[in-house]
Tab-separated table of C-alpha atoms in Angstrom:
chain	number	residue	atom	x	y	z
F	678	MET	CA	102.582	-34.250	104.871
F	679	LEU	CA	103.392	-30.639	104.059
F	680	THR	CA	106.692	-29.833	102.591
F	681	ASP	CA	108.669	-26.546	102.385
F	682	PHE	CA	109.138	-24.719	99.016
F	683	THR	CA	112.797	-25.116	98.227
F	684	PRO	CA	113.524	-23.408	94.978
F	685	TRP	CA	117.272	-23.079	95.329
F	686	MET	CA	118.049	-26.536	96.525
F	687	SER	CA	115.615	-27.952	93.917
F	688	PHE	CA	117.289	-26.061	91.160
F	689	LEU	CA	120.701	-27.043	92.415
F	690	GLY	CA	119.639	-30.616	92.474
F	691	GLY	CA	118.146	-30.409	89.165
F	692	GLY	CA	121.390	-29.026	87.809
F	693	LEU	CA	123.189	-32.105	89.196
F	694	ILE	CA	120.555	-34.342	87.282
F	695	GLY	CA	121.319	-32.438	84.206
F	696	LEU	CA	125.023	-32.684	84.739
F	697	SER	CA	124.654	-36.453	85.070
F	698	ALA	CA	122.692	-36.567	81.766
F	699	VAL	CA	125.468	-34.674	80.082
F	700	ILE	CA	128.251	-36.822	81.461
F	701	LEU	CA	126.476	-40.067	80.351
F	702	MET	CA	125.883	-38.524	76.858
F	703	GLY	CA	129.382	-37.253	76.478
F	704	GLY	CA	131.084	-40.323	77.857
F	705	LEU	CA	128.859	-43.194	76.664
F	706	GLY	CA	126.453	-41.704	74.113
F	707	ARG	CA	123.597	-42.774	76.371
F	708	ILE	CA	120.371	-41.188	77.520
F	709	ALA	CA	120.068	-40.824	81.352
F	710	GLY	CA	116.533	-42.282	81.617
F	711	VAL	CA	116.289	-44.517	84.585
F	712	SER	CA	113.447	-46.717	83.382
F	713	GLY	CA	115.358	-47.109	80.095
F	714	ILE	CA	118.567	-48.131	81.701
F	715	LEU	CA	116.739	-50.481	84.063
F	716	GLY	CA	114.616	-51.965	81.177
F	717	GLY	CA	117.698	-52.553	79.190
F	718	LEU	CA	118.702	-55.236	81.595
F	719	PHE	CA	115.682	-57.301	80.736
F	720	THR	CA	116.522	-58.081	76.971
F	721	VAL	CA	118.321	-60.880	75.403
F	722	ASP	CA	121.152	-58.536	74.409
F	723	LEU	CA	123.154	-58.188	77.672
F	724	SER	CA	126.233	-56.339	76.107
F	725	GLY	CA	125.381	-53.010	77.822
F	726	ALA	CA	124.695	-54.712	81.131
F	727	LEU	CA	127.818	-53.523	82.878
F	728	TRP	CA	127.340	-49.815	82.511
F	729	ARG	CA	123.660	-50.032	83.161
F	730	LEU	CA	124.415	-51.883	86.465
F	731	ALA	CA	127.193	-49.293	87.344
F	732	PHE	CA	124.809	-46.366	86.816
F	733	LEU	CA	122.070	-48.015	88.889
F	734	ALA	CA	124.636	-48.867	91.606
F	735	GLY	CA	125.695	-45.236	91.791
F	736	LEU	CA	121.917	-44.179	91.996
F	737	VAL	CA	121.215	-46.614	94.831
F	738	LEU	CA	124.421	-45.777	96.776
F	739	SER	CA	124.100	-41.966	96.358
F	740	PRO	CA	122.294	-41.377	99.626
F	741	PHE	CA	125.286	-42.632	101.580
F	742	LEU	CA	127.417	-39.952	99.779
F	743	TYR	CA	124.845	-37.427	100.721
F	744	ARG	CA	124.909	-38.529	104.392
F	745	LYS	CA	128.651	-38.490	104.510
F	746	VAL	CA	128.595	-34.828	103.374
F	747	THR	CA	125.629	-33.386	105.315
F	748	GLY	CA	125.505	-35.728	108.128
F	749	GLU	CA	121.762	-36.315	107.566
F	750	LEU	CA	119.293	-38.442	106.039
F	751	PRO	CA	117.112	-37.180	103.232
F	752	ASP	CA	113.602	-36.095	104.089
F	753	PHE	CA	111.281	-38.997	103.173
F	754	ALA	CA	107.590	-39.860	103.771
F	755	VAL	CA	105.535	-42.358	101.769
F	756	THR	CA	102.493	-44.509	102.317
F	757	ASN	CA	103.053	-47.858	103.924
F	758	ASP	CA	99.839	-49.294	102.375
F	759	VAL	CA	101.051	-52.339	100.478
F	760	PHE	CA	98.183	-52.367	98.107
F	761	TYR	CA	98.790	-48.896	96.850
F	762	LEU	CA	102.700	-49.535	96.651
F	763	VAL	CA	102.187	-52.683	94.525
F	764	ALA	CA	99.658	-51.144	92.315
F	765	ALA	CA	101.779	-48.125	91.669
F	766	GLY	CA	104.919	-50.084	91.245
F	767	LEU	CA	103.190	-52.336	88.635
F	768	LEU	CA	101.678	-49.384	86.707
F	769	VAL	CA	105.023	-47.411	86.728
F	770	GLY	CA	107.165	-50.387	85.559
F	771	PHE	CA	104.534	-51.260	82.869
F	772	GLY	CA	103.767	-47.763	81.730
F	773	THR	CA	107.397	-46.518	81.513
F	774	SER	CA	108.219	-49.584	79.425
F	775	ILE	CA	105.335	-49.172	77.021
F	776	GLY	CA	105.780	-45.463	76.735
F	777	SER	CA	109.704	-45.697	76.527
F	778	GLY	CA	110.462	-43.403	79.299
F	779	CYS	CA	109.767	-41.747	82.615
F	780	THR	CA	110.343	-38.451	84.325
F	781	SER	CA	114.214	-38.661	83.543
F	782	GLY	CA	114.279	-39.972	80.089
F	783	HIS	CA	111.334	-37.971	78.598
F	784	GLY	CA	111.247	-35.265	81.234
F	785	VAL	CA	114.913	-34.240	81.256
F	786	CYS	CA	116.781	-35.785	78.418
F	787	GLY	CA	113.976	-35.744	75.825
F	788	ILE	CA	112.980	-32.170	76.497
F	789	ALA	CA	116.769	-31.225	76.337
F	790	ARG	CA	116.827	-32.769	72.905
F	791	LEU	CA	113.646	-30.984	71.993
F	792	SER	CA	111.997	-34.377	71.115
F	793	LYS	CA	108.298	-34.001	70.223
F	794	ARG	CA	107.596	-37.416	71.478
F	795	SER	CA	108.894	-36.593	74.833
F	796	LEU	CA	107.058	-33.220	75.019
F	797	VAL	CA	103.742	-35.245	74.456
F	798	ALA	CA	104.690	-38.017	76.848
F	799	VAL	CA	105.613	-35.449	79.646
F	800	ALA	CA	102.341	-33.520	79.077
F	801	VAL	CA	100.325	-36.808	79.285
F	802	PHE	CA	101.987	-38.279	82.400
F	803	MET	CA	101.960	-34.860	84.266
F	804	VAL	CA	98.091	-34.511	83.742
F	805	SER	CA	97.269	-38.203	84.422
F	806	ALA	CA	99.478	-37.925	87.729
F	807	MET	CA	97.760	-34.621	88.807
F	808	VAL	CA	94.293	-36.232	88.028
F	809	THR	CA	95.174	-39.341	90.094
F	810	VAL	CA	96.372	-37.160	93.082
F	811	PHE	CA	93.349	-35.019	92.822
F	812	ILE	CA	91.162	-38.111	92.968
F	813	MET	CA	93.175	-39.642	95.730
F	814	ARG	CA	93.347	-36.584	97.921
F	815	HIS	CA	90.066	-34.714	97.211
F	816	VAL	CA	87.581	-37.020	95.969
F	817	ILE	CA	87.999	-40.428	97.682
M	893	MET	CA	136.120	-46.772	81.651
M	894	GLN	CA	132.378	-46.874	80.600
M	895	VAL	CA	131.609	-48.553	83.899
M	896	LEU	CA	133.428	-45.873	86.002
M	897	VAL	CA	131.798	-42.940	83.943
M	898	ALA	CA	128.332	-44.675	84.436
M	899	LEU	CA	128.945	-45.127	88.162
M	900	ILE	CA	129.829	-41.460	88.576
M	901	ALA	CA	126.933	-40.374	86.449
M	902	GLY	CA	124.697	-42.624	88.639
M	903	LEU	CA	126.008	-41.128	91.939
M	904	ILE	CA	125.523	-37.463	90.660
M	905	PHE	CA	122.086	-38.416	89.461
M	906	GLY	CA	121.050	-39.786	92.746
M	907	LEU	CA	122.688	-36.878	94.659
M	908	GLY	CA	120.643	-34.456	92.490
M	909	LEU	CA	117.365	-36.545	93.434
M	910	VAL	CA	118.123	-36.215	96.989
M	911	VAL	CA	119.333	-32.609	97.097
M	912	SER	CA	116.462	-31.489	95.115
M	913	GLY	CA	113.864	-33.146	97.242
M	914	MET	CA	112.605	-35.449	94.401
M	915	SER	CA	113.474	-38.537	96.482
M	916	ASN	CA	110.748	-37.594	98.781
M	917	PRO	CA	107.497	-38.876	97.531
M	918	SER	CA	105.503	-36.540	99.776
M	919	LYS	CA	107.208	-33.574	98.075
M	920	VAL	CA	106.389	-35.023	94.593
M	921	LEU	CA	102.716	-35.548	95.536
M	922	ASN	CA	102.512	-31.997	96.807
M	923	PHE	CA	103.678	-30.737	93.496
M	924	LEU	CA	101.116	-32.763	91.681
M	925	ASP	CA	98.428	-31.647	94.155
M	926	ILE	CA	97.807	-28.323	92.409
M	927	PHE	CA	94.394	-27.714	94.129
M	928	GLY	CA	95.773	-28.787	97.553
M	929	SER	CA	99.127	-28.505	99.374
M	930	PHE	CA	100.823	-27.332	96.221
M	931	ASP	CA	104.762	-27.242	96.381
M	932	ALA	CA	106.152	-25.815	93.222
M	933	SER	CA	109.814	-26.989	93.890
M	934	LEU	CA	109.604	-29.776	91.302
M	935	LEU	CA	109.331	-27.053	88.563
M	936	PHE	CA	112.835	-25.843	89.696
M	937	VAL	CA	114.166	-29.272	89.458
M	938	MET	CA	112.922	-29.597	85.949
M	939	ALA	CA	114.254	-26.090	85.074
M	940	GLY	CA	117.731	-26.962	86.470
M	941	ALA	CA	117.906	-30.293	84.829
M	942	VAL	CA	116.680	-29.214	81.529
M	943	LEU	CA	118.762	-26.020	81.448
M	944	ILE	CA	122.005	-27.909	82.141
M	945	SER	CA	121.203	-30.814	79.968
M	946	PHE	CA	120.180	-28.526	77.011
M	947	LEU	CA	123.336	-26.570	77.115
M	948	GLY	CA	125.486	-29.676	77.822
M	949	TYR	CA	124.089	-31.677	75.008
M	950	ARG	CA	124.704	-28.891	72.648
M	951	LEU	CA	128.474	-28.836	73.637
M	952	VAL	CA	128.794	-32.689	73.828
M	953	LEU	CA	126.850	-33.530	70.561
M	954	ARG	CA	129.287	-31.261	68.554
M	955	GLN	CA	131.943	-33.938	69.088
M	956	PRO	CA	132.501	-36.650	66.472
M	957	HIS	CA	131.726	-39.405	68.947
M	958	PRO	CA	131.269	-39.927	72.803
M	959	LEU	CA	134.497	-40.084	74.825
M	960	PHE	CA	134.293	-43.761	75.572
M	961	ALA	CA	131.926	-45.111	72.799
M	962	LYS	CA	131.602	-45.301	69.085
M	963	GLU	CA	128.425	-43.042	68.377
M	964	PHE	CA	125.730	-40.911	69.622
M	965	PRO	CA	122.200	-42.065	69.485
M	966	SER	CA	120.221	-41.202	66.444
M	967	CYS	CA	117.736	-38.237	66.715
M	968	PRO	CA	114.313	-39.160	68.176
M	969	SER	CA	111.891	-40.084	65.541
M	970	GLY	CA	108.974	-37.827	66.594
M	971	LEU	CA	106.603	-40.694	66.050
M	972	ILE	CA	103.656	-40.281	68.376
M	973	ASP	CA	101.722	-43.557	68.565
M	974	TRP	CA	99.371	-45.099	70.948
M	975	ARG	CA	101.998	-47.049	72.916
M	976	LEU	CA	103.602	-43.656	73.920
M	977	ILE	CA	100.302	-42.174	74.998
M	978	LEU	CA	99.142	-45.155	76.738
M	979	GLY	CA	102.393	-45.829	78.442
M	980	ALA	CA	102.731	-42.218	79.662
M	981	LEU	CA	98.993	-42.264	80.869
M	982	ILE	CA	99.592	-45.537	82.873
M	983	PHE	CA	102.882	-44.340	84.214
M	984	GLY	CA	101.268	-41.068	85.410
M	985	VAL	CA	98.586	-43.019	87.308
M	986	GLY	CA	101.237	-45.028	89.059
M	987	TRP	CA	103.235	-42.079	89.837
M	988	GLY	CA	100.351	-40.044	91.252
M	989	LEU	CA	99.297	-42.993	93.480
M	990	VAL	CA	102.244	-42.990	95.865
M	991	GLY	CA	104.643	-40.210	94.433
M	992	PHE	CA	107.405	-42.744	93.218
M	993	CYS	CA	108.947	-42.622	89.748
M	994	PRO	CA	111.646	-45.047	88.731
M	995	GLY	CA	114.804	-42.803	89.684
M	996	PRO	CA	113.729	-41.767	93.254
M	997	ALA	CA	112.326	-45.162	93.959
M	998	LEU	CA	115.901	-46.787	93.309
M	999	ALA	CA	117.597	-43.871	95.065
M	1000	SER	CA	115.527	-44.406	98.225
M	1001	VAL	CA	115.855	-48.327	98.594
M	1002	THR	CA	118.736	-47.835	101.187
M	1003	PHE	CA	116.673	-45.478	103.503
M	1004	GLY	CA	113.026	-45.767	102.329
M	1005	GLY	CA	112.362	-48.928	104.319
M	1006	LEU	CA	110.062	-51.701	103.180
M	1007	SER	CA	107.752	-49.311	101.283
M	1008	ALA	CA	110.491	-48.469	98.664
M	1009	LEU	CA	111.516	-52.187	98.478
M	1010	VAL	CA	107.954	-53.260	97.850
M	1011	PHE	CA	107.514	-50.565	95.257
M	1012	VAL	CA	110.652	-51.423	93.417
M	1013	CYS	CA	109.845	-55.142	93.348
M	1014	ALA	CA	106.397	-54.315	91.893
M	1015	MET	CA	107.945	-52.011	89.414
M	1016	LEU	CA	110.411	-54.678	88.154
M	1017	ILE	CA	107.513	-57.155	87.758
M	1018	GLY	CA	105.527	-54.486	85.785
M	1019	LEU	CA	108.556	-53.869	83.504
M	1020	MET	CA	109.022	-57.624	82.778
M	1021	VAL	CA	105.291	-57.944	82.128
M	1022	ALA	CA	105.543	-55.052	79.640
M	1023	LYS	CA	108.503	-56.566	77.900
M	1024	LEU	CA	106.541	-59.936	77.541
M	1025	VAL	CA	103.472	-58.231	76.291
M	1026	SER	CA	105.338	-56.070	73.712
M	1027	ARG	CA	106.790	-59.306	72.361
M	1028	VAL	CA	103.381	-60.626	71.700
M	1029	LEU	CA	101.822	-57.254	70.298
Protein backbone atom coordinates (compact mmCIF):
# COMPACT_ATOMS: atom_id res chain seq x y z
CA MET A 1 0.00 0.00 0.00
CA LEU A 2 1.30 3.44 -0.93
CA THR A 3 1.36 6.02 1.84
CA ASP A 4 1.50 9.81 1.66
CA PHE A 5 4.59 11.69 2.72
CA THR A 6 3.46 13.51 5.89
CA PRO A 7 6.42 15.52 7.20
CA TRP A 8 4.45 17.88 9.44
CA MET A 9 2.17 15.37 11.11
CA SER A 10 5.08 12.99 11.53
CA PHE A 11 7.24 15.70 13.06
CA LEU A 12 4.39 16.69 15.39
CA GLY A 13 3.75 13.06 16.39
CA GLY A 14 7.46 12.57 16.94
CA GLY A 15 7.43 15.61 19.20
CA LEU A 16 4.68 14.00 21.28
CA ILE A 17 6.77 10.83 21.61
CA GLY A 18 9.68 13.00 22.75
CA LEU A 19 7.43 14.82 25.23
CA SER A 20 6.32 11.48 26.67
CA ALA A 21 9.96 10.45 27.10
CA VAL A 22 10.70 13.71 28.94
CA ILE A 23 7.66 13.29 31.23
CA LEU A 24 8.67 9.74 32.12
CA MET A 25 12.28 10.77 32.81
CA GLY A 26 11.33 13.89 34.76
CA GLY A 27 8.59 12.20 36.73
CA LEU A 28 9.89 8.68 37.31
CA GLY A 29 13.49 8.71 36.14
CA ARG A 30 12.64 6.06 33.58
CA ILE A 31 13.50 5.50 29.92
CA ALA A 32 10.46 5.48 27.61
CA GLY A 33 11.45 2.31 25.80
CA VAL A 34 8.45 0.15 25.08
CA SER A 35 10.29 -3.18 24.89
CA GLY A 36 12.11 -2.39 28.14
CA ILE A 37 8.94 -1.35 29.95
CA LEU A 38 7.18 -4.48 28.73
CA GLY A 39 10.17 -6.74 29.44
CA GLY A 40 10.39 -5.47 33.03
CA LEU A 41 7.10 -7.22 33.71
CA PHE A 42 8.72 -10.60 33.07
CA THR A 43 11.20 -10.55 35.92
CA VAL A 44 11.18 -11.76 39.50
CA ASP A 45 11.24 -8.22 40.89
CA LEU A 46 7.73 -6.85 40.36
CA SER A 47 8.17 -3.63 42.35
CA GLY A 48 7.87 -1.52 39.20
CA ALA A 49 4.93 -3.43 37.75
CA LEU A 50 2.31 -0.75 38.47
CA TRP A 51 3.85 2.14 36.58
CA ARG A 52 4.79 -0.22 33.74
CA LEU A 53 1.22 -1.45 33.42
CA ALA A 54 -0.07 2.14 33.62
CA PHE A 55 2.22 3.27 30.78
CA LEU A 56 1.24 0.28 28.63
CA ALA A 57 -2.46 0.89 29.38
CA GLY A 58 -2.07 4.48 28.19
CA LEU A 59 -0.34 3.24 25.04
CA VAL A 60 -3.07 0.69 24.28
CA LEU A 61 -5.91 3.13 25.01
CA SER A 62 -4.45 6.13 23.15
CA PRO A 63 -6.25 5.41 19.84
CA PHE A 64 -9.58 6.00 21.64
CA LEU A 65 -8.36 9.47 22.59
CA TYR A 66 -7.31 10.05 18.98
CA ARG A 67 -10.73 8.94 17.78
CA LYS A 68 -12.49 11.17 20.30
CA VAL A 69 -10.59 14.22 19.07
CA THR A 70 -10.46 13.60 15.31
CA GLY A 71 -13.54 11.41 14.89
CA GLU A 72 -11.65 8.91 12.78
CA LEU A 73 -9.58 5.75 13.14
CA PRO A 74 -5.87 5.88 12.28
CA ASP A 75 -4.74 4.61 8.86
CA PHE A 76 -3.71 1.01 9.20
CA ALA A 77 -2.72 -1.78 6.86
CA VAL A 78 -0.74 -4.89 7.71
CA THR A 79 -0.37 -8.41 6.37
CA ASN A 80 -2.83 -11.03 7.60
CA ASP A 81 -0.41 -13.88 6.91
CA VAL A 82 -0.21 -15.67 10.27
CA PHE A 83 3.17 -17.24 9.47
CA TYR A 84 4.85 -13.87 8.94
CA LEU A 85 3.07 -12.27 11.90
CA VAL A 86 4.17 -15.02 14.29
CA ALA A 87 7.72 -15.12 12.94
CA ALA A 88 8.03 -11.32 13.12
CA GLY A 89 6.57 -11.19 16.63
CA LEU A 90 8.95 -13.85 17.93
CA LEU A 91 11.97 -12.11 16.36
CA VAL A 92 10.95 -8.66 17.64
CA GLY A 93 10.30 -9.93 21.17
CA PHE A 94 13.50 -11.97 21.28
CA GLY A 95 15.73 -9.40 19.55
CA THR A 96 14.64 -6.37 21.57
CA SER A 97 15.16 -8.29 24.80
CA ILE A 98 18.64 -9.54 23.89
CA GLY A 99 19.62 -6.15 22.41
CA SER A 100 18.06 -4.25 25.36
CA GLY A 101 15.91 -1.91 23.33
CA CYS A 102 13.82 -1.10 20.29
CA THR A 103 12.96 1.94 18.18
CA SER A 104 11.85 3.93 21.24
CA GLY A 105 14.43 2.93 23.85
CA HIS A 106 17.49 3.02 21.59
CA GLY A 107 16.05 5.09 18.73
CA VAL A 108 14.64 7.99 20.74
CA CYS A 109 15.81 7.96 24.37
CA GLY A 110 19.23 6.46 23.70
CA ILE A 111 20.06 8.87 20.92
CA ALA A 112 18.75 11.78 23.01
CA ARG A 113 21.24 10.75 25.71
CA LEU A 114 23.97 10.41 23.04
CA SER A 115 24.53 6.78 24.03
CA LYS A 116 27.10 5.06 21.82
CA ARG A 117 25.41 1.71 22.43
CA SER A 118 22.11 3.05 21.16
CA LEU A 119 23.64 4.66 18.06
CA VAL A 120 25.19 1.31 17.14
CA ALA A 121 21.94 -0.58 17.86
CA VAL A 122 19.89 1.85 15.74
CA ALA A 123 22.32 1.61 12.82
CA VAL A 124 22.23 -2.21 13.01
CA PHE A 125 18.44 -2.62 13.21
CA MET A 126 17.77 0.03 10.55
CA VAL A 127 20.08 -1.72 8.08
CA SER A 128 18.83 -5.21 8.93
CA ALA A 129 15.19 -4.03 8.57
CA MET A 130 15.92 -2.33 5.24
CA VAL A 131 17.67 -5.44 3.91
CA THR A 132 14.72 -7.57 5.07
CA VAL A 133 12.21 -5.30 3.30
CA PHE A 134 14.36 -5.31 0.17
CA ILE A 135 14.43 -9.11 0.11
CA MET A 136 10.70 -9.41 0.88
CA ARG A 137 9.58 -6.86 -1.72
CA HIS A 138 12.16 -7.05 -4.49
CA VAL A 139 13.81 -10.47 -4.33
CA ILE A 140 11.21 -13.03 -3.22
CA MET B 1 1.35 9.58 41.48
CA GLN B 2 3.89 7.40 39.63
CA VAL B 3 1.02 5.48 38.12
CA LEU B 4 -0.81 8.61 36.95
CA VAL B 5 2.34 10.11 35.38
CA ALA B 6 3.09 6.81 33.64
CA LEU B 7 -0.48 6.57 32.33
CA ILE B 8 -0.32 10.12 30.91
CA ALA B 9 3.11 9.43 29.39
CA GLY B 10 1.72 6.25 27.79
CA LEU B 11 -1.28 8.11 26.37
CA ILE B 12 0.91 10.86 24.89
CA PHE B 13 3.35 8.29 23.53
CA GLY B 14 0.57 6.34 21.81
CA LEU B 15 -1.01 9.52 20.50
CA GLY B 16 2.37 10.46 19.04
CA LEU B 17 2.62 7.08 17.30
CA VAL B 18 -0.85 7.44 15.81
CA VAL B 19 -0.51 11.13 14.78
CA SER B 20 2.89 10.51 13.21
CA GLY B 21 1.68 7.52 11.18
CA MET B 22 4.12 5.14 12.89
CA SER B 23 1.19 2.98 14.03
CA ASN B 24 0.57 2.07 10.38
CA PRO B 25 2.89 -0.84 9.45
CA SER B 26 2.55 -0.01 5.72
CA LYS B 27 3.99 3.42 6.33
CA VAL B 28 6.89 1.93 8.29
CA LEU B 29 7.60 -0.62 5.54
CA ASN B 30 7.55 2.14 2.93
CA PHE B 31 10.15 4.03 4.96
CA LEU B 32 12.32 0.93 5.05
CA ASP B 33 11.80 0.33 1.32
CA ILE B 34 14.41 2.81 0.13
CA PHE B 35 14.61 1.28 -3.35
CA GLY B 36 10.83 1.05 -3.77
CA SER B 37 7.83 3.05 -2.50
CA PHE B 38 10.01 5.11 -0.16
CA ASP B 39 8.13 7.34 2.33
CA ALA B 40 10.57 9.52 4.31
CA SER B 41 8.01 10.44 6.99
CA LEU B 42 9.64 8.26 9.64
CA LEU B 43 12.75 10.41 9.50
CA PHE B 44 10.60 13.32 10.62
CA VAL B 45 9.16 11.24 13.48
CA MET B 46 12.71 10.51 14.63
CA ALA B 47 13.71 14.16 14.22
CA GLY B 48 10.76 15.45 16.25
CA ALA B 49 11.16 12.83 18.97
CA VAL B 50 14.92 13.18 19.34
CA LEU B 51 14.78 17.00 19.25
CA ILE B 52 12.21 17.23 22.06
CA SER B 53 13.72 14.49 24.21
CA PHE B 54 17.27 15.79 23.74
CA LEU B 55 16.27 19.30 24.88
CA GLY B 56 13.86 18.02 27.54
CA TYR B 57 16.37 15.59 29.02
CA ARG B 58 18.87 18.45 29.34
CA LEU B 59 16.36 20.41 31.42
CA VAL B 60 15.11 17.48 33.47
CA LEU B 61 18.47 15.87 34.25
CA ARG B 62 19.64 19.13 35.80
CA GLN B 63 17.25 18.47 38.71
CA PRO B 64 18.59 16.61 41.77
CA HIS B 65 16.10 13.75 41.29
CA PRO B 66 12.91 12.92 39.34
CA LEU B 67 9.72 14.51 40.69
CA PHE B 68 8.23 11.25 41.93
CA ALA B 69 11.24 8.95 42.30
CA LYS B 70 14.55 8.80 44.14
CA GLU B 71 17.13 8.94 41.36
CA PHE B 72 17.85 9.17 37.65
CA PRO B 73 19.23 6.13 35.84
CA SER B 74 23.02 5.97 35.56
CA CYS B 75 24.65 6.95 32.29
CA PRO B 76 24.68 4.23 29.63
CA SER B 77 27.87 2.19 29.85
CA GLY B 78 28.80 2.41 26.19
CA LEU B 79 29.71 -1.24 26.18
CA ILE B 80 29.08 -2.66 22.71
CA ASP B 81 28.92 -6.44 22.94
CA TRP B 82 27.65 -9.29 20.79
CA ARG B 83 24.28 -9.33 22.58
CA LEU B 84 23.58 -5.74 21.54
CA ILE B 85 24.54 -6.38 17.91
CA LEU B 86 22.84 -9.77 17.63
CA GLY B 87 19.69 -8.49 19.36
CA ALA B 88 19.46 -5.41 17.11
CA LEU B 89 20.07 -7.57 14.04
CA ILE B 90 17.29 -10.01 14.96
CA PHE B 91 14.90 -7.21 15.91
CA GLY B 92 15.53 -5.52 12.54
CA VAL B 93 14.59 -8.67 10.62
CA GLY B 94 11.33 -9.00 12.57
CA TRP B 95 10.57 -5.30 12.15
CA GLY B 96 11.15 -5.48 8.40
CA LEU B 97 9.02 -8.61 7.96
CA VAL B 98 5.66 -6.96 8.73
CA GLY B 99 6.41 -3.38 9.85
CA PHE B 100 5.58 -3.74 13.54
CA CYS B 101 7.89 -2.72 16.38
CA PRO B 102 6.79 -3.02 20.04
CA GLY B 103 5.20 0.44 20.56
CA PRO B 104 3.06 0.59 17.42
CA ALA B 105 2.04 -3.07 17.83
CA LEU B 106 0.68 -2.39 21.33
CA ALA B 107 -0.91 0.90 20.25
CA SER B 108 -2.83 -0.88 17.50
CA VAL B 109 -4.24 -3.88 19.39
CA THR B 110 -7.61 -2.12 19.79
CA PHE B 111 -8.07 -1.32 16.08
CA GLY B 112 -5.56 -3.54 14.30
CA GLY B 113 -7.73 -6.65 14.33
CA LEU B 114 -6.44 -10.18 14.61
CA SER B 115 -3.10 -9.38 12.93
CA ALA B 116 -2.02 -7.01 15.72
CA LEU B 117 -3.14 -9.50 18.39
CA VAL B 118 -1.28 -12.40 16.82
CA PHE B 119 1.87 -10.29 16.51
CA VAL B 120 1.69 -9.08 20.13
CA CYS B 121 1.19 -12.63 21.48
CA ALA B 122 4.17 -13.90 19.47
CA MET B 123 6.22 -10.91 20.66
CA LEU B 124 5.44 -11.74 24.30
CA ILE B 125 6.52 -15.34 23.74
CA GLY B 126 9.75 -14.15 22.06
CA LEU B 127 10.40 -11.89 25.04
CA MET B 128 9.90 -14.68 27.55
CA VAL B 129 12.12 -17.05 25.57
CA ALA B 130 14.86 -14.39 25.53
CA LYS B 131 14.59 -13.96 29.31
CA LEU B 132 14.94 -17.71 29.79
CA VAL B 133 17.86 -17.97 27.37
CA SER B 134 19.59 -15.02 29.07
CA ARG B 135 19.40 -16.80 32.38
CA VAL B 136 21.22 -19.80 30.93
CA LEU B 137 23.89 -17.86 28.99
